[in-house]
């Protein structure tokens, strides 16, 4: 083979390696990401017969769904809908005391069409997680709140980022006490939807690298091909955040062909990896959303899939 041929082959291999990889070909929406001493874990929205799904990996490359394992089996507290809480978008953090806190959204008993955000604790990463008696955030005057995710800054301060379901579908920042459960101060608005976002923004995730905060979020409805992942940056955790553009969109290449409706991206704590979901079967949303992984780099306010 010629040197040119070898170069083209190497470039082709690099291109394939750089593309996001589908790692779970089952319905696993809204995946979150956390690394512990014994490997990687991802938690996902209710499906496959459980309230909160769990997947694991030893190397981030190959993932396994823990079939039948429910990280938060219940019972659920009185603030949740009795005949099915419909748990969405769980996210897990590890506290300094070694315990784990899960943020999740569930339908409420006061308004069974609205979700609010709850917390649950466990001594093991896999659970079982025990929900707390009161919700963390429950703005029913804003049609509820979803998509809570934890973040710890360099100085040790903890935060929860979430979105409200009001007309502006606003993304908020809530300072927390060290227990990860108790609010500590007022919320700050980070982003509101813009005309380019369609009817909503959602699914925030936050990471810091070299003094810059990177906030990812999705826009448009998940069941349309316009659904995507965008990001904004700031020099202060509370903003102001400047929009930078898309990182994932329909038509992007993966190891499984092009992707449809990618979004719900979540950072690893070091900002080197993400997981996200996309439709399993092209435009057929009835087949659910598969989980993908990708390596990324953060530099000079830019996110690159590499």
XYZ file of C-alpha atoms in Angstrom:
306
model
C 0.000 0.000 0.000
C 1.233 3.500 -0.822
C 2.002 6.116 1.822
C -1.016 8.049 0.566
C -3.185 4.970 0.981
C -1.940 4.417 4.515
C -2.646 8.058 5.323
C -6.179 7.819 3.954
C -6.794 4.619 5.918
C -5.536 6.245 9.108
C -7.699 9.298 8.501
C -10.711 7.071 7.896
C -10.078 5.133 11.107
C -9.697 8.378 13.036
C -12.971 9.671 11.596
C -14.812 6.528 12.677
C -13.221 6.692 16.143
C -14.183 10.349 16.561
C -17.859 9.764 15.855
C -20.272 9.171 18.741
C -20.928 5.493 19.438
C -24.262 3.848 20.185
C -23.731 1.780 23.330
C -27.255 0.761 24.392
C -29.736 -0.282 21.726
C -32.755 -0.107 24.012
C -35.018 2.689 25.228
C -32.734 4.584 27.645
C -33.780 8.260 27.552
C -32.163 11.194 29.357
C -28.966 9.384 30.385
C -26.851 10.910 33.140
C -23.205 10.108 33.787
C -21.101 9.544 36.899
C -17.762 7.825 37.513
C -16.981 6.037 40.780
C -14.077 3.928 41.995
C -15.603 0.808 40.431
C -16.471 2.268 37.034
C -18.991 4.343 35.130
C -22.742 4.521 35.748
C -25.608 6.004 33.789
C -29.156 6.526 35.063
C -32.134 7.019 32.769
C -35.828 7.866 32.639
C -38.422 5.218 33.513
C -38.616 2.353 31.037
C -38.106 -1.365 30.570
C -40.371 -1.992 33.566
C -38.563 0.128 36.193
C -38.782 3.679 37.559
C -35.075 4.485 37.086
C -32.887 2.472 34.739
C -29.191 1.849 35.405
C -26.359 0.965 33.039
C -22.710 0.315 33.900
C -19.324 0.281 32.199
C -15.793 -0.468 33.353
C -14.110 1.472 30.541
C -16.758 3.893 29.157
C -16.608 2.021 25.839
C -18.819 -1.009 26.467
C -22.030 -0.580 28.448
C -24.460 -3.027 30.042
C -28.053 -2.363 31.061
C -28.860 -3.822 34.483
C -32.079 -5.430 33.313
C -34.848 -5.413 35.900
C -32.832 -3.314 38.355
C -34.765 -0.319 39.681
C -32.573 2.290 41.367
C -35.582 3.892 43.063
C -38.185 1.149 43.550
C -40.322 3.118 46.013
C -42.454 3.623 47.948
C -42.749 7.208 46.741
C -43.704 10.151 48.993
C -47.134 11.771 49.176
C -46.196 14.672 46.895
C -45.945 12.293 43.928
C -48.799 10.919 41.841
C -50.088 7.752 43.480
C -50.838 5.545 40.472
C -47.527 6.122 38.731
C -44.946 8.857 39.371
C -43.519 8.675 35.818
C -39.934 9.354 36.855
C -37.871 11.390 34.402
C -34.229 12.359 33.921
C -32.489 11.085 37.091
C -29.035 12.412 37.957
C -26.731 11.150 40.716
C -23.949 12.866 42.672
C -21.594 11.521 45.338
C -21.355 13.556 48.527
C -18.235 14.129 50.584
C -19.555 11.674 53.197
C -19.641 8.891 50.603
C -23.424 8.779 50.234
C -25.213 9.302 46.944
C -27.981 11.760 46.092
C -30.345 11.315 43.169
C -32.248 14.195 41.608
C -35.348 13.100 39.720
C -38.625 14.463 38.376
C -41.997 12.894 39.152
C -45.642 13.666 38.498
C -47.274 15.393 41.454
C -50.372 14.566 43.471
C -51.531 18.214 43.413
C -51.349 18.455 39.626
C -51.079 15.056 37.970
C -50.072 16.621 34.655
C -47.021 18.410 36.102
C -43.635 17.115 37.220
C -41.677 18.425 40.184
C -38.110 17.695 41.262
C -37.353 15.401 44.167
C -34.266 14.065 45.910
C -33.398 10.583 47.121
C -30.407 9.143 48.964
C -28.551 5.838 49.029
C -25.394 4.320 50.472
C -24.666 2.451 47.225
C -24.384 3.936 43.751
C -26.876 1.367 42.426
C -29.379 2.105 45.173
C -31.969 1.473 46.346
C -32.534 5.226 46.675
C -34.997 6.438 49.302
C -36.983 9.519 48.229
C -37.264 12.425 50.633
C -40.698 13.490 51.864
C -40.763 16.923 50.231
C -39.809 18.028 46.721
C -36.717 20.121 46.112
C -38.386 22.317 43.484
C -42.118 22.387 42.778
C -43.244 25.577 40.986
C -46.702 24.487 39.904
C -47.421 28.094 38.913
C -44.793 27.518 36.205
C -46.240 24.130 35.204
C -43.608 22.287 37.231
C -39.890 21.616 36.873
C -37.760 18.832 35.371
C -34.247 17.856 34.285
C -32.331 18.529 37.502
C -28.584 17.927 37.413
C -25.938 18.395 40.089
C -22.725 20.406 39.782
C -19.876 21.079 42.234
C -17.626 24.088 41.651
C -13.891 24.308 42.349
C -14.515 25.855 45.770
C -16.712 22.918 46.796
C -20.029 24.751 46.444
C -22.805 22.532 45.175
C -25.535 23.576 42.765
C -28.552 22.093 41.047
C -29.420 23.213 37.527
C -32.958 22.571 36.271
C -35.635 23.884 33.935
C -39.141 25.118 34.618
C -42.001 24.267 32.293
C -43.264 27.840 31.926
C -43.713 29.499 28.534
C -40.052 30.574 28.506
C -38.855 27.099 29.591
C -36.249 28.769 31.758
C -33.035 27.094 32.974
C -32.213 27.936 36.608
C -29.255 27.624 39.000
C -29.969 26.742 42.647
C -27.124 26.890 45.227
C -27.198 23.948 47.635
C -25.809 23.060 51.044
C -23.128 20.388 51.244
C -25.750 17.665 51.750
C -26.887 18.176 48.149
C -30.492 18.201 49.345
C -31.060 21.538 51.065
C -31.323 24.778 49.025
C -28.926 27.505 50.118
C -29.939 30.867 48.700
C -31.889 32.212 45.777
C -32.107 30.800 42.279
C -30.566 32.515 39.267
C -31.889 32.417 35.713
C -29.214 31.105 33.348
C -31.035 30.847 30.019
C -34.433 31.339 28.435
C -35.565 29.964 25.113
C -34.999 32.003 21.969
C -36.968 31.864 18.696
C -34.288 29.562 17.252
C -35.095 26.994 19.978
C -38.669 26.276 18.921
C -41.078 25.736 21.808
C -38.570 24.808 24.528
C -35.111 24.323 25.926
C -34.328 21.504 28.369
C -31.806 18.953 29.634
C -29.068 21.210 31.058
C -25.641 19.948 32.099
C -22.774 22.044 33.470
C -19.005 21.596 33.675
C -16.031 23.915 34.273
C -12.680 23.849 32.470
C -9.837 26.380 32.711
C -12.047 29.058 34.232
C -14.879 28.695 31.710
C -18.300 27.228 32.493
C -19.862 25.159 29.710
C -23.653 24.743 29.851
C -25.215 22.269 27.431
C -28.937 22.142 26.729
C -31.347 20.777 24.144
C -33.898 22.675 22.091
C -37.098 21.829 20.177
C -39.231 18.758 20.975
C -37.459 15.428 21.353
C -39.874 13.782 18.898
C -38.896 16.091 16.025
C -35.794 16.027 13.854
C -34.944 19.567 14.987
C -34.124 18.301 18.489
C -30.451 18.956 19.193
C -27.795 19.757 21.776
C -26.447 23.301 22.062
C -24.172 25.029 24.527
C -23.390 28.362 26.111
C -20.382 29.595 28.079
C -19.687 31.970 30.960
C -16.867 33.097 33.239
C -19.117 33.016 36.314
C -21.270 30.083 37.366
C -24.295 32.385 37.570
C -23.644 33.874 34.149
C -24.231 35.730 31.970
C -24.048 32.835 29.497
C -23.253 33.420 25.831
C -24.676 30.968 23.314
C -22.059 29.248 21.156
C -24.055 26.981 18.831
C -24.801 23.284 18.336
C -22.709 20.298 19.309
C -25.156 17.582 18.159
C -27.848 17.619 15.478
C -29.810 15.291 13.200
C -27.601 13.985 10.410
C -24.374 13.856 12.412
C -22.311 10.727 11.799
C -22.041 7.956 14.386
C -20.785 4.379 14.364
C -24.382 3.403 13.539
C -24.970 5.676 10.560
C -26.339 9.166 10.942
C -28.161 10.144 14.119
C -31.719 11.447 14.484
C -32.794 13.892 17.207
C -29.711 13.745 19.451
C -29.911 15.530 22.791
C -30.114 15.217 26.548
C -26.314 15.343 26.756
C -24.597 15.009 30.135
C -20.938 15.773 30.903
C -18.524 13.669 32.881
C -17.153 15.569 35.872
C -13.805 16.158 34.142
C -15.437 17.444 30.959
C -13.802 14.814 28.749
C -16.840 12.669 27.967
C -20.563 12.926 27.301
C -23.494 10.589 26.972
C -26.700 11.471 25.140
C -29.794 9.907 23.614
C -31.121 9.756 20.050
C -33.903 7.882 18.299
C -33.247 4.170 17.928
C -34.932 3.918 14.534
C -34.555 7.135 12.612
C -37.719 9.221 12.609
C -39.775 6.458 14.286
C -39.966 7.792 17.841
C -42.083 4.809 18.934
C -38.916 2.690 19.070
C -37.530 4.798 21.916
C -34.175 6.486 22.388
C -30.805 4.748 22.466
C -27.786 5.879 24.488
C -24.623 7.126 22.793
C -21.195 8.022 24.152
C -18.530 10.394 22.892
C -15.148 11.754 23.916
C -14.943 15.544 23.874
C -12.493 18.349 24.468
C -13.164 21.763 25.984
C -10.844 24.572 24.946
C -11.138 28.342 24.587
C -14.900 28.229 25.018
C -15.445 25.552 22.370
C -16.720 21.972 22.661
C -15.291 19.488 20.165
C -16.252 15.841 19.708
C -12.977 14.001 19.232
